[in-house]
mmCIF file of N, CA and C in Angstrom:
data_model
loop_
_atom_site.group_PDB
_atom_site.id
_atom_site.type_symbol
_atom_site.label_atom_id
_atom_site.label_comp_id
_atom_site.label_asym_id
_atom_site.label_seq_id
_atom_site.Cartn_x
_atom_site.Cartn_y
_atom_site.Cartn_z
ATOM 1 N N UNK A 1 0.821 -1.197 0.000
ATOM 2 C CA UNK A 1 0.000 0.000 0.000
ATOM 3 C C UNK A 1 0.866 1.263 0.000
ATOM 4 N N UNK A 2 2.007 1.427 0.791
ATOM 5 C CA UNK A 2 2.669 2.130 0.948
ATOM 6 C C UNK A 2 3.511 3.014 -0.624
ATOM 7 N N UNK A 3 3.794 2.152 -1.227
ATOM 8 C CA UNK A 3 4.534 1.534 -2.411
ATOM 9 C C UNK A 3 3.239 2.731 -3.628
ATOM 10 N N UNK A 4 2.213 2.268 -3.658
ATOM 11 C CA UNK A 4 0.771 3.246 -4.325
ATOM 12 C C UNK A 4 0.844 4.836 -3.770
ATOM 13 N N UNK A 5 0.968 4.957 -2.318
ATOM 14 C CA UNK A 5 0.855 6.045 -2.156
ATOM 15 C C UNK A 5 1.958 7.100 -2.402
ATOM 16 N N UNK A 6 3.267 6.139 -1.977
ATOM 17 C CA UNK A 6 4.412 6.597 -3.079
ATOM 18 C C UNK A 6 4.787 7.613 -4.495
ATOM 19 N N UNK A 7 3.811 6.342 -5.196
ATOM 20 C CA UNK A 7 3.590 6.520 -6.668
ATOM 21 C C UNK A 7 2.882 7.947 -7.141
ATOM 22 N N UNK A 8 1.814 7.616 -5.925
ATOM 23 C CA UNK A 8 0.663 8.708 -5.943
ATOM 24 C C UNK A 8 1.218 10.039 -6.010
ATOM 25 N N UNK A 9 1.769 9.765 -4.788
ATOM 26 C CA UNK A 9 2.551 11.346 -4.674
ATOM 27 C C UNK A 9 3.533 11.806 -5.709
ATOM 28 N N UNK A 10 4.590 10.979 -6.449
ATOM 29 C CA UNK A 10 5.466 11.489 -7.510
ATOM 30 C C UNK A 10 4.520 11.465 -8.443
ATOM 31 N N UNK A 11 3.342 10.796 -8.834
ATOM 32 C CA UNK A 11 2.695 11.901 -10.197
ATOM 33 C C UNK A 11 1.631 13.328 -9.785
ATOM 34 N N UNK A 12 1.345 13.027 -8.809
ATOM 35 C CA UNK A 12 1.210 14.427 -8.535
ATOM 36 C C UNK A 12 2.135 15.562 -8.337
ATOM 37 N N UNK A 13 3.707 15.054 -8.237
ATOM 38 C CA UNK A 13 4.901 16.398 -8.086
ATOM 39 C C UNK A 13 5.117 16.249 -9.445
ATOM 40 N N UNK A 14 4.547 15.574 -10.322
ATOM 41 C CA UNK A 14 5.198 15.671 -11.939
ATOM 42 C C UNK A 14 4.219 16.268 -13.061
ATOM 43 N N UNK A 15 2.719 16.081 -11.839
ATOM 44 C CA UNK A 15 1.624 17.402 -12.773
ATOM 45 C C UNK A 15 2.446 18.326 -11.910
ATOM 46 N N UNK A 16 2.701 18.751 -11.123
ATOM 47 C CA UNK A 16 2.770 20.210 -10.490
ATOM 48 C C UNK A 16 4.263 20.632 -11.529
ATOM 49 N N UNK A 17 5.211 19.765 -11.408
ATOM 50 C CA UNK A 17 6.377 20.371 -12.612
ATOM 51 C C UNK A 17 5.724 20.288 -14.135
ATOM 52 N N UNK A 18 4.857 20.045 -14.390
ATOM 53 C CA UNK A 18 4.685 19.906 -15.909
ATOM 54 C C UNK A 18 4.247 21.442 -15.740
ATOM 55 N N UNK A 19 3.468 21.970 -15.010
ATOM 56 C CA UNK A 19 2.362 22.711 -15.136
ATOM 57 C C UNK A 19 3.239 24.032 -15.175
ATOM 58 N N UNK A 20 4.100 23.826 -14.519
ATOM 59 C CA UNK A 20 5.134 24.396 -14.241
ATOM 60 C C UNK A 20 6.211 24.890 -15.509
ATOM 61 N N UNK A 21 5.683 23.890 -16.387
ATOM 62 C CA UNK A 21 6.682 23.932 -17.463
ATOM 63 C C UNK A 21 8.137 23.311 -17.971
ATOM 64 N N UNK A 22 8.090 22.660 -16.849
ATOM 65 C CA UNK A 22 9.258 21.897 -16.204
ATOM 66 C C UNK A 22 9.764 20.821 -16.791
ATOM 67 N N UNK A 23 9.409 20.573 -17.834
ATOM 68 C CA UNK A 23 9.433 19.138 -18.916
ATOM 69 C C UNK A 23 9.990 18.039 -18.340
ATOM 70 N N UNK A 24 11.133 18.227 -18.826
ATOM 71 C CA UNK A 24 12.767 17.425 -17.816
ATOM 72 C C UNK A 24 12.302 16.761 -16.742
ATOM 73 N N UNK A 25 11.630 17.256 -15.675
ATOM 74 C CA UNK A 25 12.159 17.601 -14.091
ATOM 75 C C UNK A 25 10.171 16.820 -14.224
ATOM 76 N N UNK A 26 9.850 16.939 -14.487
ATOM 77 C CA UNK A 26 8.105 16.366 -15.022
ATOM 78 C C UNK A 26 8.723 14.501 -15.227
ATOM 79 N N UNK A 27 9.202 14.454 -16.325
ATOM 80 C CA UNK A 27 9.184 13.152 -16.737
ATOM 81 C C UNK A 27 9.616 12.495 -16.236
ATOM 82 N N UNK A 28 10.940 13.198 -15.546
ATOM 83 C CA UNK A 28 11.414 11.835 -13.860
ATOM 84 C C UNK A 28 10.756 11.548 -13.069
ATOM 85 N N UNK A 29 9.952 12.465 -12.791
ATOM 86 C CA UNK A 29 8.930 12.119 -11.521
ATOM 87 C C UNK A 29 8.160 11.513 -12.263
ATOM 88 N N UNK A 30 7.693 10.807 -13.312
ATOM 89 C CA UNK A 30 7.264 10.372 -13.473
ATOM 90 C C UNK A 30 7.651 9.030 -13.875
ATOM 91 N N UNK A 31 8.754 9.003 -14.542
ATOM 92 C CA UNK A 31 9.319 7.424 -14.195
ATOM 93 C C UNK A 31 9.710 7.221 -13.209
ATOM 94 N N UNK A 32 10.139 7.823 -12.273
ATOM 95 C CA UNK A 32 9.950 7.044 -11.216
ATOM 96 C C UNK A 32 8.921 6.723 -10.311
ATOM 97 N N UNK A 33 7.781 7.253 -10.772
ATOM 98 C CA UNK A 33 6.488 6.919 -10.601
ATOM 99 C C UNK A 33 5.934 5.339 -10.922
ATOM 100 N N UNK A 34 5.923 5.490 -12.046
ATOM 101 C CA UNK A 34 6.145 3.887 -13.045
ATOM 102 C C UNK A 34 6.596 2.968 -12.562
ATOM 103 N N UNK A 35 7.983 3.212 -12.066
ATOM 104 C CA UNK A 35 8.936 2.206 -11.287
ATOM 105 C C UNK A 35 8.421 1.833 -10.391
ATOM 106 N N UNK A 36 7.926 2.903 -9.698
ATOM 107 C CA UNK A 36 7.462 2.553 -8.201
ATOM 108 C C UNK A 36 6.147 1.626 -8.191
ATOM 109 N N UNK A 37 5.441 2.098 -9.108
ATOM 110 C CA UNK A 37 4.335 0.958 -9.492
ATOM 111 C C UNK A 37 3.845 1.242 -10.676
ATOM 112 N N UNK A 38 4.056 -0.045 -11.473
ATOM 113 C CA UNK A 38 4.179 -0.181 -12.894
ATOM 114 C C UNK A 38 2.433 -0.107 -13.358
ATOM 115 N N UNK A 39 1.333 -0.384 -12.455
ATOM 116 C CA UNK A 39 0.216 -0.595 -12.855
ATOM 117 C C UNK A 39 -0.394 0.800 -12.650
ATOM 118 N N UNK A 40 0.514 1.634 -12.311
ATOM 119 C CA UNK A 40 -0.037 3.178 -12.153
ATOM 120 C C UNK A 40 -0.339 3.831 -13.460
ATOM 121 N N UNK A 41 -1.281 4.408 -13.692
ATOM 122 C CA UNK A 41 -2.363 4.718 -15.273
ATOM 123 C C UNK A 41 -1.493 6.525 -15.178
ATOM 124 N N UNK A 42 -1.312 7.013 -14.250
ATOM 125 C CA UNK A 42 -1.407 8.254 -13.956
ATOM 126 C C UNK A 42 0.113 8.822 -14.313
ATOM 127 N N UNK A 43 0.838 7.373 -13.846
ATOM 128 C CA UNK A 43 2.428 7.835 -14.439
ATOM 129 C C UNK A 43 2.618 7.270 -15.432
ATOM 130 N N UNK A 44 2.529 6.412 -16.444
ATOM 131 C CA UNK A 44 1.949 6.371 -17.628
ATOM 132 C C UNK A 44 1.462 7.724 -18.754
ATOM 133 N N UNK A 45 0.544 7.537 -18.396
ATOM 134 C CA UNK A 45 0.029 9.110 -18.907
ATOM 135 C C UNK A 45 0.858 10.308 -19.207
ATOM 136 N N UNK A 46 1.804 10.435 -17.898
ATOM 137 C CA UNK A 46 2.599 11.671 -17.231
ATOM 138 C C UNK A 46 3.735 11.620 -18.293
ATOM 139 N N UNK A 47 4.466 10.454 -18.359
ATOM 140 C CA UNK A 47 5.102 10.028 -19.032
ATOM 141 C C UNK A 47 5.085 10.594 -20.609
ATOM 142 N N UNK A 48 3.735 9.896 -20.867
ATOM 143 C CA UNK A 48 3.238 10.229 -22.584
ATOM 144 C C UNK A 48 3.616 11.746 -22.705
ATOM 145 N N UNK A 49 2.337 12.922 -21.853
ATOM 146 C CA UNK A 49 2.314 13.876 -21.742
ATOM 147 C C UNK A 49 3.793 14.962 -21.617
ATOM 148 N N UNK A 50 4.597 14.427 -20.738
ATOM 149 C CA UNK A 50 5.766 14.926 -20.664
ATOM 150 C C UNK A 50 6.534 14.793 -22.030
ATOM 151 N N UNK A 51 6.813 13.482 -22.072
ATOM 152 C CA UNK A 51 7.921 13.765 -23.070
ATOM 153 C C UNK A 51 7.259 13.894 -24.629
ATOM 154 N N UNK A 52 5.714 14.270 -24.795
ATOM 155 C CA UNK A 52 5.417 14.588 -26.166
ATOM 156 C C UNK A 52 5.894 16.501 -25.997
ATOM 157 N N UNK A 53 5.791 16.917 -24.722
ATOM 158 C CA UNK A 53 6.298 18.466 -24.719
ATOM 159 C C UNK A 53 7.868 18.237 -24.983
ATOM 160 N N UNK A 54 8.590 17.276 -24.709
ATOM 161 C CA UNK A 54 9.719 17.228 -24.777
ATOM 162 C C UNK A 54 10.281 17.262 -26.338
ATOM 163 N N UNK A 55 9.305 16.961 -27.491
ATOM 164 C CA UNK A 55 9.441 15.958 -28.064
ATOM 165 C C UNK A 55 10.351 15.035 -28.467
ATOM 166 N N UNK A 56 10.030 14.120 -27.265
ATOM 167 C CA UNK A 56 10.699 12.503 -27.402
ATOM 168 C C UNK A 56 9.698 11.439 -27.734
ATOM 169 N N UNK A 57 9.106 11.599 -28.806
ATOM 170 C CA UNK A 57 8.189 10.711 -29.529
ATOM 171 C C UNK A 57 8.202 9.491 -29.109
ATOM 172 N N UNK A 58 9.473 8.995 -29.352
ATOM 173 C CA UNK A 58 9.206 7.219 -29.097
ATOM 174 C C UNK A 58 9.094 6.764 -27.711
ATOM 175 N N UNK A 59 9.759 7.533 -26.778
ATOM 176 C CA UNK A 59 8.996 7.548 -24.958
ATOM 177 C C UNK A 59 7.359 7.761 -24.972
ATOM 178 N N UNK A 60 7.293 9.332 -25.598
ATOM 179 C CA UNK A 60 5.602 9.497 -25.434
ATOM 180 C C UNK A 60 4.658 8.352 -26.099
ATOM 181 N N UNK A 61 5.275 7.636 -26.827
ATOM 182 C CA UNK A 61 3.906 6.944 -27.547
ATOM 183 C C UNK A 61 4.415 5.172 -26.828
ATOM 184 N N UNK A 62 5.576 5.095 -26.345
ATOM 185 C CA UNK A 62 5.553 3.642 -25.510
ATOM 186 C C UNK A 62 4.867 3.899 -24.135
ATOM 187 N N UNK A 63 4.504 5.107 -23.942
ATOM 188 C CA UNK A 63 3.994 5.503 -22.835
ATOM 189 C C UNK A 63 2.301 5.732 -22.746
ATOM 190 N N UNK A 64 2.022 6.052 -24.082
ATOM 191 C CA UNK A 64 1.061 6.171 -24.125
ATOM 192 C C UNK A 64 -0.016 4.658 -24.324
ATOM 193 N N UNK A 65 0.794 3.988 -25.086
ATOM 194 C CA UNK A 65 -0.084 2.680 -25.137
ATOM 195 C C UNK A 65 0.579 1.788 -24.342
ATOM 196 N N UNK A 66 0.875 1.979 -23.136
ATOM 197 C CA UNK A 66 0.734 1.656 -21.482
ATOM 198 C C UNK A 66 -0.233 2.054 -20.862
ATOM 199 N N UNK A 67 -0.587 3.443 -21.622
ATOM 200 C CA UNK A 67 -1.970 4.128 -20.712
ATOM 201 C C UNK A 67 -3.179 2.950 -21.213
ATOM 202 N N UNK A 68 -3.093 2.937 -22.356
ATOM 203 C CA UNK A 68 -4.000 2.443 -23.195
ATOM 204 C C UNK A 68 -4.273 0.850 -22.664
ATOM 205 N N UNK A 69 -3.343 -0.083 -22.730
ATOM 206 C CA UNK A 69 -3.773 -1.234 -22.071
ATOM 207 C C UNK A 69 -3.742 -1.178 -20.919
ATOM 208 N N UNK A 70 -3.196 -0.509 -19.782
ATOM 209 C CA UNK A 70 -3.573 -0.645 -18.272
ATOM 210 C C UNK A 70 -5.081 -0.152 -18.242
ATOM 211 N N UNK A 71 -5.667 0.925 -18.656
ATOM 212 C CA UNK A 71 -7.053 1.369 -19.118
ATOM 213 C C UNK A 71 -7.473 1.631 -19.693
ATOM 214 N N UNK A 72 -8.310 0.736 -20.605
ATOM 215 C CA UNK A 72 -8.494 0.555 -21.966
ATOM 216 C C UNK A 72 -10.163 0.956 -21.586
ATOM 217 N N UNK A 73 -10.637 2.053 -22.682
ATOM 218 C CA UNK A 73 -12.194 2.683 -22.947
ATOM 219 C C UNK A 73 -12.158 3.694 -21.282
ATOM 220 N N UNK A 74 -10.971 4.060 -21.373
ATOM 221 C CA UNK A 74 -11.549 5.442 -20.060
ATOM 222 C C UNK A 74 -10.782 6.391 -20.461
ATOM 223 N N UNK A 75 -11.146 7.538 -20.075
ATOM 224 C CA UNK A 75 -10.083 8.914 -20.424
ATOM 225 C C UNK A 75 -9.255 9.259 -20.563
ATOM 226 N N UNK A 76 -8.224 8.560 -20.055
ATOM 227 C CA UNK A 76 -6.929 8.169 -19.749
ATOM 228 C C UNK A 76 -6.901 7.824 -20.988
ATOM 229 N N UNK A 77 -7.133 6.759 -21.393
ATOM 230 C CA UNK A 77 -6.888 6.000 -22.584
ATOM 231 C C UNK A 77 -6.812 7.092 -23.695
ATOM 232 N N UNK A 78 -7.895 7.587 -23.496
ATOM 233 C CA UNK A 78 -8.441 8.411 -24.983
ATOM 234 C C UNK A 78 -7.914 9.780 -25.067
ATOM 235 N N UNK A 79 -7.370 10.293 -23.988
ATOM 236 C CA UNK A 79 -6.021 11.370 -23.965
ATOM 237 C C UNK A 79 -4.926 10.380 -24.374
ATOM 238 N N UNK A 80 -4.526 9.240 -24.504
ATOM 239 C CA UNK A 80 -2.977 8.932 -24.718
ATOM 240 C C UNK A 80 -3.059 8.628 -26.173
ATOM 241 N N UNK A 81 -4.595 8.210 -26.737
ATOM 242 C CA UNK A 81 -4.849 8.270 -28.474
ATOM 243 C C UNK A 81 -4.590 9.410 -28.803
ATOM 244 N N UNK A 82 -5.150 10.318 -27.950
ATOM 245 C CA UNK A 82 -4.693 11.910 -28.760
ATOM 246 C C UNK A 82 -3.712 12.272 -28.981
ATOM 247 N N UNK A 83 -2.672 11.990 -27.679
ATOM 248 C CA UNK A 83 -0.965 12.191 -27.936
ATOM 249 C C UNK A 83 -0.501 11.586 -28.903
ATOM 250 N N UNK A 84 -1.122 10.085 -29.198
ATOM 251 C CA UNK A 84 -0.499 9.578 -30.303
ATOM 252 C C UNK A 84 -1.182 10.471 -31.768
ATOM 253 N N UNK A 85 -2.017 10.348 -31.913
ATOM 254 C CA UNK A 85 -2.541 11.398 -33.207
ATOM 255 C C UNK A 85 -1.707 12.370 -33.614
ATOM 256 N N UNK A 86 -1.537 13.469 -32.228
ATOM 257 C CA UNK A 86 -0.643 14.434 -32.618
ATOM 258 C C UNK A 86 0.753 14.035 -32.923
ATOM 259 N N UNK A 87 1.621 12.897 -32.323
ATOM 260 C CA UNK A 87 2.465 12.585 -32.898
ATOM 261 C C UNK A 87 2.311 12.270 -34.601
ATOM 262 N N UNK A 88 1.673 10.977 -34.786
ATOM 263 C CA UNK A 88 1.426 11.101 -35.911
ATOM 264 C C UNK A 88 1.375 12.692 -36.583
ATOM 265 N N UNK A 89 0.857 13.176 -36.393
ATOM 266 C CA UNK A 89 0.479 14.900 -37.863
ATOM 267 C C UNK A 89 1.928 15.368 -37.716
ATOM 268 N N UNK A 90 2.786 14.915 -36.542
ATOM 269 C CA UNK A 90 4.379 15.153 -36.607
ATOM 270 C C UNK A 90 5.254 14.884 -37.858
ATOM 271 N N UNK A 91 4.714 13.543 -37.331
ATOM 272 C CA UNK A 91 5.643 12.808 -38.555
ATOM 273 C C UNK A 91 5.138 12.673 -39.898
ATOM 274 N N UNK A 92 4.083 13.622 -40.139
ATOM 275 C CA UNK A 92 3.661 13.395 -41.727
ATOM 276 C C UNK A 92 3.738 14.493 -41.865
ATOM 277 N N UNK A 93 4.287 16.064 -41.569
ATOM 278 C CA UNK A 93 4.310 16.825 -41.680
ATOM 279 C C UNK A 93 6.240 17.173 -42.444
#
């Protein structure tokens, strides 16, 4: 349990650095979010989200369809299709 609340807390310090603008300093806290517990949807996500500002494409989109099968048909999910989309119009541009 301990181990979740952990987790909990580094993706919440990695929205507060994203928001922040913080890219870099965002995406660690968020893998090590991940690390800390791999079934976490939220560092996943953080992950995608971060490093598509970064753009580090091939992190954001292995990240994103992590979001996608840990929660598959919820919001989560369907924000990490979007990251991938916009990647895609990247790379055809």
């Amino acid at each position: 349990m301990e181990q979740k609340l952990d987790a909990t807390a580094m993706i919440a310090r990695g929205d507060e650095l994203l928001k922040e603008l913080r890219g870099n300093e965002a995406a660690a806290e968020y893998a090590r979010a991940a690390q800390t517990d791999p079934s976490a949807v939220g560092a996943h996500l953080g992950l995608a989200e971060a490093n598509l500002a970064l753009g580090q494409y091939g992190v954001a989109g292995m990240a994103s369809q992590a979001t996608q099968r840990l929660a598959p048909d919820t919001a989560d999910a369907y924000i990490a299709q979007a990251i991938e989309m916009t990647m895609a119009g990247r790379y055809d541009a």
